[in-house]
PDB file of C-alpha atoms and ligand atoms in Angstrom:
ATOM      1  CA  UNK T   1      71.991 123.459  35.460  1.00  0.00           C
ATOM      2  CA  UNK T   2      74.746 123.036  32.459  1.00  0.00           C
ATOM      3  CA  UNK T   3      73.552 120.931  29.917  1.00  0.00           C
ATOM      4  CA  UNK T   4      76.233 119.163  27.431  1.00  0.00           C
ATOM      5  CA  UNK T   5      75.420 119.801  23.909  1.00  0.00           C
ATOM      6  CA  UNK T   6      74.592 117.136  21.682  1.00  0.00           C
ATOM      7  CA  UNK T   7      75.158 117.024  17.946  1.00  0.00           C
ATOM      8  CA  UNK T   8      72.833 114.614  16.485  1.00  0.00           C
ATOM      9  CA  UNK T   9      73.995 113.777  12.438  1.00  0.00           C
ATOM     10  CA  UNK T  10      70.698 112.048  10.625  1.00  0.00           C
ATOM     11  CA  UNK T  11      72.041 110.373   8.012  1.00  0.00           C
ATOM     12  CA  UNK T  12      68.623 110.116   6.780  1.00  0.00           C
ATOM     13  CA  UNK T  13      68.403 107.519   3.196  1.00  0.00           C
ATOM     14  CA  UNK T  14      72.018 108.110   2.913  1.00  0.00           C
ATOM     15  CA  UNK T  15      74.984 105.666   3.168  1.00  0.00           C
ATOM     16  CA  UNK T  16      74.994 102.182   2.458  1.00  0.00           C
ATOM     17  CA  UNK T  17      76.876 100.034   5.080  1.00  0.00           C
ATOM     18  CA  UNK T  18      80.163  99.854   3.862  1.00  0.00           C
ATOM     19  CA  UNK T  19      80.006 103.638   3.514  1.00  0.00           C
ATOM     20  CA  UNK T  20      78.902 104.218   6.651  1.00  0.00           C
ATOM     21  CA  UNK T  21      81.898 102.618   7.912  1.00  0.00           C
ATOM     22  CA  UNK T  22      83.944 104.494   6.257  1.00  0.00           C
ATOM     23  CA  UNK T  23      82.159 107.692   7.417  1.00  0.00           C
ATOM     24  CA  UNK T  24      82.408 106.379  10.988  1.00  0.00           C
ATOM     25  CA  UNK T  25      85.891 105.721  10.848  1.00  0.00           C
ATOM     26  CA  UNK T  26      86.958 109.682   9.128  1.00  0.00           C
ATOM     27  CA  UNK T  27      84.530 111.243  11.752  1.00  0.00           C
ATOM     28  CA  UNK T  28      86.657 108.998  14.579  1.00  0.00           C
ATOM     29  CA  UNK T  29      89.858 110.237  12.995  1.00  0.00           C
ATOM     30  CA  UNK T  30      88.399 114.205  12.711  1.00  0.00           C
ATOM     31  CA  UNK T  31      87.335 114.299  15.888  1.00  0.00           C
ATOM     32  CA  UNK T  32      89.930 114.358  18.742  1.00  0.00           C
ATOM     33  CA  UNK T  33      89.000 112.584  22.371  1.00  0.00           C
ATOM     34  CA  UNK T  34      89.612 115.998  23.607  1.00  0.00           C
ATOM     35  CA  UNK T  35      86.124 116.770  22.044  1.00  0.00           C
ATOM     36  CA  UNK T  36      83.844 114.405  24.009  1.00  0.00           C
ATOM     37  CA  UNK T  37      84.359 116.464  27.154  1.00  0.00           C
ATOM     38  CA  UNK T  38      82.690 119.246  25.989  1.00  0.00           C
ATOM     39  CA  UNK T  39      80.131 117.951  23.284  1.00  0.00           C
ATOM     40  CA  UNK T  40      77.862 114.673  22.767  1.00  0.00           C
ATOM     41  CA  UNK T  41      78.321 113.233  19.479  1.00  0.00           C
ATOM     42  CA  UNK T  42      75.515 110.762  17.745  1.00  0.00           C
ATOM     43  CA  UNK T  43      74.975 109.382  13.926  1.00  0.00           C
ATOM     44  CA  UNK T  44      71.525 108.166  13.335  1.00  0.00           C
ATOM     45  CA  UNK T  45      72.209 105.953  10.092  1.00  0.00           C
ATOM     46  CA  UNK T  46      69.103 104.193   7.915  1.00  0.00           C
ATOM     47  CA  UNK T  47      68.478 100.846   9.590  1.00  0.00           C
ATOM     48  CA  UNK T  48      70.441  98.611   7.737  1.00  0.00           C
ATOM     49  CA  UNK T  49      73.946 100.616   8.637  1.00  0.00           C
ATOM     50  CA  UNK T  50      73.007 100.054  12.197  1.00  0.00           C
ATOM     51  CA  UNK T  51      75.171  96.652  12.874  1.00  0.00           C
ATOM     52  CA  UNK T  52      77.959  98.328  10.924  1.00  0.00           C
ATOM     53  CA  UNK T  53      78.541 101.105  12.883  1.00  0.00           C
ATOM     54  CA  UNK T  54      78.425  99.464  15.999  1.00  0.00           C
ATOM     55  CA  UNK T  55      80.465  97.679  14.959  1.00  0.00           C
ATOM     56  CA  UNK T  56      83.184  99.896  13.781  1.00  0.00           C
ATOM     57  CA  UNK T  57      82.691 102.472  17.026  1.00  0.00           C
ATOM     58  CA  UNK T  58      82.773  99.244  19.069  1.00  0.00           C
ATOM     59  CA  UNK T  59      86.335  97.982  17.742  1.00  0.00           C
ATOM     60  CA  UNK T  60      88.043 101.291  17.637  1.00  0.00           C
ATOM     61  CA  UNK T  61      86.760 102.195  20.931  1.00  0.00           C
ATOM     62  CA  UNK T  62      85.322 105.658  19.663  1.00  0.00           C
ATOM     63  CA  UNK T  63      83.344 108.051  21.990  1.00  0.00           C
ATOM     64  CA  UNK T  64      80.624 108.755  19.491  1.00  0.00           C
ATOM     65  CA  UNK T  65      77.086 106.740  19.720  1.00  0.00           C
ATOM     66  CA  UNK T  66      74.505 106.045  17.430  1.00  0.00           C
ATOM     67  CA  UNK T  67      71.406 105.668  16.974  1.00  0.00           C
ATOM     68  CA  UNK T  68      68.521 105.171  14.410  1.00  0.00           C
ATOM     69  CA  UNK T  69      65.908 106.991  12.856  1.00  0.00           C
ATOM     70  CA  UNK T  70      62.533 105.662  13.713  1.00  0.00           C
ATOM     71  CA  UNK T  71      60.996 102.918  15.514  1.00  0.00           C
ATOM     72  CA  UNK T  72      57.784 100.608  16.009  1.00  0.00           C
ATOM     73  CA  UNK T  73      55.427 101.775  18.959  1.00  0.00           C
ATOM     74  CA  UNK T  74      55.114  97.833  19.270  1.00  0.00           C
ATOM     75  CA  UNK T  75      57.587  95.708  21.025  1.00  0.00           C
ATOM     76  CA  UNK T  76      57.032  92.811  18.444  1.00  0.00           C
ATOM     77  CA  UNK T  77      54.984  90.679  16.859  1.00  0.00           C
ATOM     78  CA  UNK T  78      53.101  90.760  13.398  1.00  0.00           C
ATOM     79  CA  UNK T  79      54.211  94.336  12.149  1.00  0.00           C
ATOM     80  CA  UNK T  80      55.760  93.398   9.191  1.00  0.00           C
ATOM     81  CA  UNK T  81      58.586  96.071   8.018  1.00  0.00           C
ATOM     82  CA  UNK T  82      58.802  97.522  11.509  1.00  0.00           C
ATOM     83  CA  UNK T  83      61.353  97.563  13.255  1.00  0.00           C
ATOM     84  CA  UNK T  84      60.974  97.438  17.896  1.00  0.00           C
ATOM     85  CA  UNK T  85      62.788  99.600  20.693  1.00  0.00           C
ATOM     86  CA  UNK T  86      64.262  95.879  21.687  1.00  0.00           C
ATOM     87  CA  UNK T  87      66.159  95.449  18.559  1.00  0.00           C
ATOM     88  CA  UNK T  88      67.834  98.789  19.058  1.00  0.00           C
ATOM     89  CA  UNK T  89      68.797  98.487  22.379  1.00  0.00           C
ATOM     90  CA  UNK T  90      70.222  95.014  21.249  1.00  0.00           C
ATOM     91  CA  UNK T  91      72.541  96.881  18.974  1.00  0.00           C
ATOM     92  CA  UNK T  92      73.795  99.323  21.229  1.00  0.00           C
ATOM     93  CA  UNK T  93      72.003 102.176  20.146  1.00  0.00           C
ATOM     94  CA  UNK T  94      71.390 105.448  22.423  1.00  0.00           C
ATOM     95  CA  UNK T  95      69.051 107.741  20.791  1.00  0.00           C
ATOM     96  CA  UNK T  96      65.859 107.171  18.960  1.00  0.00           C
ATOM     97  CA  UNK T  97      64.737 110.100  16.113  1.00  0.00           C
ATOM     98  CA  UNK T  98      60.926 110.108  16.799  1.00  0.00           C
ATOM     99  CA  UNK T  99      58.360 112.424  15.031  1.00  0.00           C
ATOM    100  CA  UNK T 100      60.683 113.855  11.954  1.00  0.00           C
ATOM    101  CA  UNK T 101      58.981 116.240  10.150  1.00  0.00           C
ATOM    102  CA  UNK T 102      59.563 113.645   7.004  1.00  0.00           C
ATOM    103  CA  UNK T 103      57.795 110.810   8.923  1.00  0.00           C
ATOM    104  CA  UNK T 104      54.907 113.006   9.949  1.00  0.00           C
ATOM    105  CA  UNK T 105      54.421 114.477   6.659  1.00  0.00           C
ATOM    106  CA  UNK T 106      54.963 111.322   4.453  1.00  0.00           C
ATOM    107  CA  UNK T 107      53.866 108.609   6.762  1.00  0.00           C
ATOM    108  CA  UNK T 108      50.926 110.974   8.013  1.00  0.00           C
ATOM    109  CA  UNK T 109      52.651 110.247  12.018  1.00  0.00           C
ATOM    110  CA  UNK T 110      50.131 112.433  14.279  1.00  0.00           C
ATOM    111  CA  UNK T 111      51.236 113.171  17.674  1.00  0.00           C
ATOM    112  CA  UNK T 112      49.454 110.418  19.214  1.00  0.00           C
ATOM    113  CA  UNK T 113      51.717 107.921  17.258  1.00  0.00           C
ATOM    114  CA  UNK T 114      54.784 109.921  17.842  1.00  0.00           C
ATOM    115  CA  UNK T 115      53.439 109.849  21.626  1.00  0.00           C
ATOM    116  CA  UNK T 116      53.352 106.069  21.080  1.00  0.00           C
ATOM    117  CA  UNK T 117      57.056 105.913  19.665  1.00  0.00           C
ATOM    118  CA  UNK T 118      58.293 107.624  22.635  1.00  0.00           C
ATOM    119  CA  UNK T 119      56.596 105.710  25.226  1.00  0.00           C
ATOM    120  CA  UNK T 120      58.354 102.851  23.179  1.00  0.00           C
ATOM    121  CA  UNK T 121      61.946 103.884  23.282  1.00  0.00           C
ATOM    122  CA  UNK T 122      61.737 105.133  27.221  1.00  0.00           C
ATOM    123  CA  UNK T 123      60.444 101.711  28.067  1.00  0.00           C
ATOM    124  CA  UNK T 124      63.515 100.153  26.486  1.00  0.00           C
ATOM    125  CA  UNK T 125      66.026 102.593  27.707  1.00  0.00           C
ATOM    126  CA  UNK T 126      66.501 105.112  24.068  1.00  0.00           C
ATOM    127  CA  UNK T 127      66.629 108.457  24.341  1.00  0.00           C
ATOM    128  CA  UNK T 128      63.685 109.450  21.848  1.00  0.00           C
ATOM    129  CA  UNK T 129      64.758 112.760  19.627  1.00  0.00           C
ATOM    130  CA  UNK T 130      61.380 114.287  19.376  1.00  0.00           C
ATOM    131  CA  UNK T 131      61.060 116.661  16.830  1.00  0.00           C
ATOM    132  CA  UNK T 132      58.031 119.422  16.033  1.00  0.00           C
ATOM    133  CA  UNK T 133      58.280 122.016  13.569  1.00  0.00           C
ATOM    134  CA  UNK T 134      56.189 124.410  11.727  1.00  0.00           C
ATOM    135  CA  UNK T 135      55.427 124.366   8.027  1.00  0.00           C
ATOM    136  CA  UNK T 136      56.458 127.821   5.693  1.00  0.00           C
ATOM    137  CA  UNK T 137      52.600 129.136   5.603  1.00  0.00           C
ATOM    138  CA  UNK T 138      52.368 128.705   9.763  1.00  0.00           C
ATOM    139  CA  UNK T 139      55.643 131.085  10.240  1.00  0.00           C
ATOM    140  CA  UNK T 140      54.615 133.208   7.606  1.00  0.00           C
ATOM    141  CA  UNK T 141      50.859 133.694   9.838  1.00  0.00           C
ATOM    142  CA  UNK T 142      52.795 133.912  12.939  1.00  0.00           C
ATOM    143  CA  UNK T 143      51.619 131.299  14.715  1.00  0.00           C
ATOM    144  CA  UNK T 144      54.648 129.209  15.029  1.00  0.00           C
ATOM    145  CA  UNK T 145      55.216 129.372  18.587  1.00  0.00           C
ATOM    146  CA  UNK T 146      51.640 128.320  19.470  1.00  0.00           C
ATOM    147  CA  UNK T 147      51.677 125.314  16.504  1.00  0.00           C
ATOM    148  CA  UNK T 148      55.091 123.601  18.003  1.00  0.00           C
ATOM    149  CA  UNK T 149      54.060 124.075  21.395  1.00  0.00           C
ATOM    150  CA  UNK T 150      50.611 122.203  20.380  1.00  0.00           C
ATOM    151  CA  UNK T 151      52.622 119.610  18.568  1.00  0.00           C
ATOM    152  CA  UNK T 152      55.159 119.125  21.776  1.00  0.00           C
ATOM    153  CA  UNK T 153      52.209 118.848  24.294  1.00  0.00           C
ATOM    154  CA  UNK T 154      50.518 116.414  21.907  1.00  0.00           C
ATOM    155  CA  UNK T 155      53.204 114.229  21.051  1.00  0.00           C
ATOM    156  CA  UNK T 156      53.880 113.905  25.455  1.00  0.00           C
ATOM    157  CA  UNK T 157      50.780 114.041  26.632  1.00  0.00           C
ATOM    158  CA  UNK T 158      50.614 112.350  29.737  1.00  0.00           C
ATOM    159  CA  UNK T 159      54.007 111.434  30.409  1.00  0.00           C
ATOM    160  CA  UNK T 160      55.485 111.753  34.119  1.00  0.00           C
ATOM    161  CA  UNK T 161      58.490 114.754  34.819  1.00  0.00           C
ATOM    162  CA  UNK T 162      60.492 111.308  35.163  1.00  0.00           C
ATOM    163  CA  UNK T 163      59.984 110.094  31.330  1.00  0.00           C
ATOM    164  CA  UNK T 164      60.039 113.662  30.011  1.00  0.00           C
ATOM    165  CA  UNK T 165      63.344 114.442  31.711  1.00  0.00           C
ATOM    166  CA  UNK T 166      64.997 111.093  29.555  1.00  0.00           C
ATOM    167  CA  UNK T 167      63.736 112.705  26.187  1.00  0.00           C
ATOM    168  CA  UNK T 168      65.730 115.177  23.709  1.00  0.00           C
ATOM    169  CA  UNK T 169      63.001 117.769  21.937  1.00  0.00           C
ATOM    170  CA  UNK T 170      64.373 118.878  18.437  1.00  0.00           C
ATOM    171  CA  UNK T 171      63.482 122.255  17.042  1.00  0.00           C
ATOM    172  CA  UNK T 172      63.112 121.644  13.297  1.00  0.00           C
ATOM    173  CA  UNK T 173      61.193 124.397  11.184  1.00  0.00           C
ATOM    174  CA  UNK T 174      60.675 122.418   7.786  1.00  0.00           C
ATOM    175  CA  UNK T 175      61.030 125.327   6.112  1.00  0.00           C
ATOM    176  CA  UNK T 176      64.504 125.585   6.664  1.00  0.00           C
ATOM    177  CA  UNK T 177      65.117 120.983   6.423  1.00  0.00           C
ATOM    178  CA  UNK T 178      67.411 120.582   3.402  1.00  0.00           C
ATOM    179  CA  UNK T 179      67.075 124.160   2.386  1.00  0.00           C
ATOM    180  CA  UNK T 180      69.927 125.824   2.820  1.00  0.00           C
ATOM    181  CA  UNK T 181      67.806 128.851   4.240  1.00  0.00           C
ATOM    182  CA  UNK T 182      68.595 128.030   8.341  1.00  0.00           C
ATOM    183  CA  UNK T 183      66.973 129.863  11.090  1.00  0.00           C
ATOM    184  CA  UNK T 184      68.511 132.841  12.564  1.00  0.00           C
ATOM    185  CA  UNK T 185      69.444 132.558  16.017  1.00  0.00           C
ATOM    186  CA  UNK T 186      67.063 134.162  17.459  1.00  0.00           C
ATOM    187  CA  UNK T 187      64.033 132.012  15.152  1.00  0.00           C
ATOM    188  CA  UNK T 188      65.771 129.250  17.032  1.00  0.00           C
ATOM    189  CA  UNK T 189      65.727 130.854  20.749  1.00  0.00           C
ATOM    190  CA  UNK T 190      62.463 132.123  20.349  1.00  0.00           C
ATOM    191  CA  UNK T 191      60.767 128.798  19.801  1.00  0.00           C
ATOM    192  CA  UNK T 192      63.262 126.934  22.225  1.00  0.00           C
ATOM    193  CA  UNK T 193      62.868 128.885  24.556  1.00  0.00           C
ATOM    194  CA  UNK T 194      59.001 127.840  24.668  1.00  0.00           C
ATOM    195  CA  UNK T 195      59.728 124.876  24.533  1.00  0.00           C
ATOM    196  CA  UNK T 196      61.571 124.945  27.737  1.00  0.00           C
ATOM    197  CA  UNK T 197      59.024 126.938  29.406  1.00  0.00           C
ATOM    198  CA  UNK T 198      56.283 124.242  27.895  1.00  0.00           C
ATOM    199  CA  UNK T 199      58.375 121.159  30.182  1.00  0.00           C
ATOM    200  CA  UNK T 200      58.394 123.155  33.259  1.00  0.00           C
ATOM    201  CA  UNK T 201      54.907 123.945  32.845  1.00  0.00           C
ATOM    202  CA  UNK T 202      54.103 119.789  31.975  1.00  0.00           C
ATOM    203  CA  UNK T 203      57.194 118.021  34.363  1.00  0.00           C
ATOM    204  CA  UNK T 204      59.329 120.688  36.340  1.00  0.00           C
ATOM    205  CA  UNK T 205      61.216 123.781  36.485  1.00  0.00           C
ATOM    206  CA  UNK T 206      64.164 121.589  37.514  1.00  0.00           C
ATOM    207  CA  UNK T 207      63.426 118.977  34.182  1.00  0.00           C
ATOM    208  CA  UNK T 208      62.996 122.391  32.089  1.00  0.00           C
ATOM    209  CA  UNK T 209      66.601 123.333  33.285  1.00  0.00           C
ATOM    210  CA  UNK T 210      67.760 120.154  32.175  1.00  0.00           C
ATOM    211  CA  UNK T 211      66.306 118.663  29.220  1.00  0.00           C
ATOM    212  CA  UNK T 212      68.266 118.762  25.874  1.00  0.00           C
ATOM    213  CA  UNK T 213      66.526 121.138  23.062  1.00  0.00           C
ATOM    214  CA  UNK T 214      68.217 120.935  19.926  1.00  0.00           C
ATOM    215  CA  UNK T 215      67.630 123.227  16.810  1.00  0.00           C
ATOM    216  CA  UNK T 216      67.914 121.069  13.128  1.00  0.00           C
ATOM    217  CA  UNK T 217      67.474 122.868   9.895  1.00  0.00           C
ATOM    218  CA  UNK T 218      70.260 123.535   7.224  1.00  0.00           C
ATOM    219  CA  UNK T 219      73.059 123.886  10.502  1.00  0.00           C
ATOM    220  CA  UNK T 220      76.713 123.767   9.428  1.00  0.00           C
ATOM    221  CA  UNK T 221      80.229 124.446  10.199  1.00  0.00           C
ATOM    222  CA  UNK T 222      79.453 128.256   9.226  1.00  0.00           C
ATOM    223  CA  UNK T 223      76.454 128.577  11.797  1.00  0.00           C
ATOM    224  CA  UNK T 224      76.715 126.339  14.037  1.00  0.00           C
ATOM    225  CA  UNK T 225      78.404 128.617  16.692  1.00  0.00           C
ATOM    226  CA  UNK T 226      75.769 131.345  16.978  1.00  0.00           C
ATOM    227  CA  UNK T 227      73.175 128.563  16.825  1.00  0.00           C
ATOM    228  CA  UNK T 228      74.403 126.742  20.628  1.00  0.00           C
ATOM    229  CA  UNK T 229      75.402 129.995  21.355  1.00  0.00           C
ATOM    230  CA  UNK T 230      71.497 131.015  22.453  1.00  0.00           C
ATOM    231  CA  UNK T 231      70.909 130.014  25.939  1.00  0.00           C
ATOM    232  CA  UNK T 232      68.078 127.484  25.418  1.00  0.00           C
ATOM    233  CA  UNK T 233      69.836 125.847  21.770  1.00  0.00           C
ATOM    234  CA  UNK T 234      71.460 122.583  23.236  1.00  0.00           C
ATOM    235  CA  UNK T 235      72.607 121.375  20.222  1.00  0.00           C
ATOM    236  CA  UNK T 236      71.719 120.758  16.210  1.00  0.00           C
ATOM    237  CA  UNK T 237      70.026 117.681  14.414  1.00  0.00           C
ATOM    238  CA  UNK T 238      71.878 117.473  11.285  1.00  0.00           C
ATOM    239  CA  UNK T 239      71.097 116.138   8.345  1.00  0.00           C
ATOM    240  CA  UNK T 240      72.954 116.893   4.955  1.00  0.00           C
ATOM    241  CA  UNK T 241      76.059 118.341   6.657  1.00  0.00           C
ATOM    242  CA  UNK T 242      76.747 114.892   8.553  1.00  0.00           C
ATOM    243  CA  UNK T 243      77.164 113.151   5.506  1.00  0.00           C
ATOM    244  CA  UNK T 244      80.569 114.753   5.142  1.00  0.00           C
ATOM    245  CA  UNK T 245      82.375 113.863   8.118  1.00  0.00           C
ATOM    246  CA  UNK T 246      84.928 116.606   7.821  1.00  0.00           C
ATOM    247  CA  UNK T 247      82.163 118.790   7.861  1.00  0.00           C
ATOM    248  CA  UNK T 248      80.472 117.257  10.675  1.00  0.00           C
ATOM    249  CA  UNK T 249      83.679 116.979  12.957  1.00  0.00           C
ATOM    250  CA  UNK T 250      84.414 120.786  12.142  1.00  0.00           C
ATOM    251  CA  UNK T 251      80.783 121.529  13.318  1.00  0.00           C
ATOM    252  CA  UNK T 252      80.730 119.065  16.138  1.00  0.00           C
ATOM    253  CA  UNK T 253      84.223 120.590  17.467  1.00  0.00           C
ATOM    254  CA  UNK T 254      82.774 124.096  17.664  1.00  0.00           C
ATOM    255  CA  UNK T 255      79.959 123.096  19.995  1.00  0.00           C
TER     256      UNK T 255
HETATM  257  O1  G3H Q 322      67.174 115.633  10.809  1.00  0.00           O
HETATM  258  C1  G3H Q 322      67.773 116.552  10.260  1.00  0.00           C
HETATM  259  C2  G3H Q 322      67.071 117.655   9.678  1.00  0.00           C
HETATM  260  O2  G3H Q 322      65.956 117.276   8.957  1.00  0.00           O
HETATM  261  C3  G3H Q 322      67.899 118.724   9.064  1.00  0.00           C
HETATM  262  O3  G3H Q 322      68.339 118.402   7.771  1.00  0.00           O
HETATM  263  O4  G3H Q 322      70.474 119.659   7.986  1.00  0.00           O
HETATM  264  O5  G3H Q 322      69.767 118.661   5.807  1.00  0.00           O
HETATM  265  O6  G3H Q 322      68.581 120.653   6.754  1.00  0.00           O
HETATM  266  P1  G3H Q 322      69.351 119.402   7.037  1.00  0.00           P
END
């Protein structure tokens, strides 16, 4: 089965609204029609840019989607600060970043919340971006493969081959977030690779073949290429580089 690549830009705590507009409105410009054929494009502002980019991809009729960055395992009620699947789906939005390596290391997210989060986006039609990764000290023991495929059976346990075939799984060593110092290909295959073998072994060979397994970690224009170019890397979680939307549409056009 072919699977489209998707390039997922995290905007992270980046961009207030107005700039996020503008942002929207270069990467729309950068980024020929021609592109969407071959590549899925997504921007996963902070909250707060959410009803400005909708509404700037909305009235220029672009092909990109958005998304946002987090969500409430609750639908609503007395959560104060959170934010529910429903009010995402209101806006439009597509995918759902669930389990960063920044919410489970400062917000102490375990894989039973990030199981929660997911269970929350299916049931209101997101797809959830679930993200593991391994810390410096676990890839330097050599353990990485086992510790993401722990972290990716914990943060699914017990969904059905149906709800596991609607989620993205992002690759995301932290070693490499924000570094500079990306993966090398084959870092990237290796543990994607697993991963893939890990959903046929929990839903189906035939979900395996098509679920969407993104690597994220310092990707770029530069690296980008030999990154999707590994048979089980579907695509790259961006964060730094899709703050520049030149820099973004150069790396979205090459996958
Ligand atoms: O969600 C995105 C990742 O954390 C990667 O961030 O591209 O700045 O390394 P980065």
């Amino acid at each position: 089965m072919s699977r489209k690549p998707l390039i997922a830009g995290n905007w992270k705590m980046n961009l207030n609204h107005l700039e996020a507009i503008a942002v929207v409105q270069k990467l729309a410009f950068a980024l020929p029609e021609k592109y969407f054929a071959k590549v899925d494009v997504t921007v996963i502002p902070p909250f707060t840019d959410l009803r400005s980019v909708q509404t700037a991809v909305d009235g220029d009729g672009l092909l990109i989607t958005y998304g946002a960055q987090d969500l409430s395992p609750h639908d609503s009620g007395a959560y104060t600060g959170d934010i529910s699947g429903a009010f995402l789906a209101k806006l439009g939005c597509t995918y759902v970043v669930v389990g960063h390596s920044e919410r489970r290391t400062i917000h102490g997210e375990t894989n039973e919340i990030v199981l929660e989060k997911t269970k929350a986006a299916l049931r209101h039609g997101l797809t959830p971006i679930v993200c593991i990764g391994e810390g410096l000290d676990i890839r330097e023991q050599g353990t990485h493969v086992e510790y993401n495929i722990e972290q990716l059976k914990g943060s699914l346990a017990g969904l059905t081959a149906d709800e596991v075939s609607k989620i993205v799984i992002a690759y995301e060593p932290v070693w490499a977030i924000g570094t500079g110092k990306v993966a090398t290909p084959a870092d990237a295959q290796e543990v994607c690779a697993a991963v893939r073998a890990t959903i046929a072994e929990i839903a189906s060979a035939e979900v395996a073949a098509g679920i969407r397994v993104l690597y994220g970690g310092s990707v770029s224009s530069k690296n980008v290429g030999e990154l999707v170019a590994q048979p089980d890397v579907d695509g790259g979680l961006v964060g730094g580089a899709s703050l520049k939307p030149d820099e973004f549409a150069a790396l979205s056009a090459i996958a």
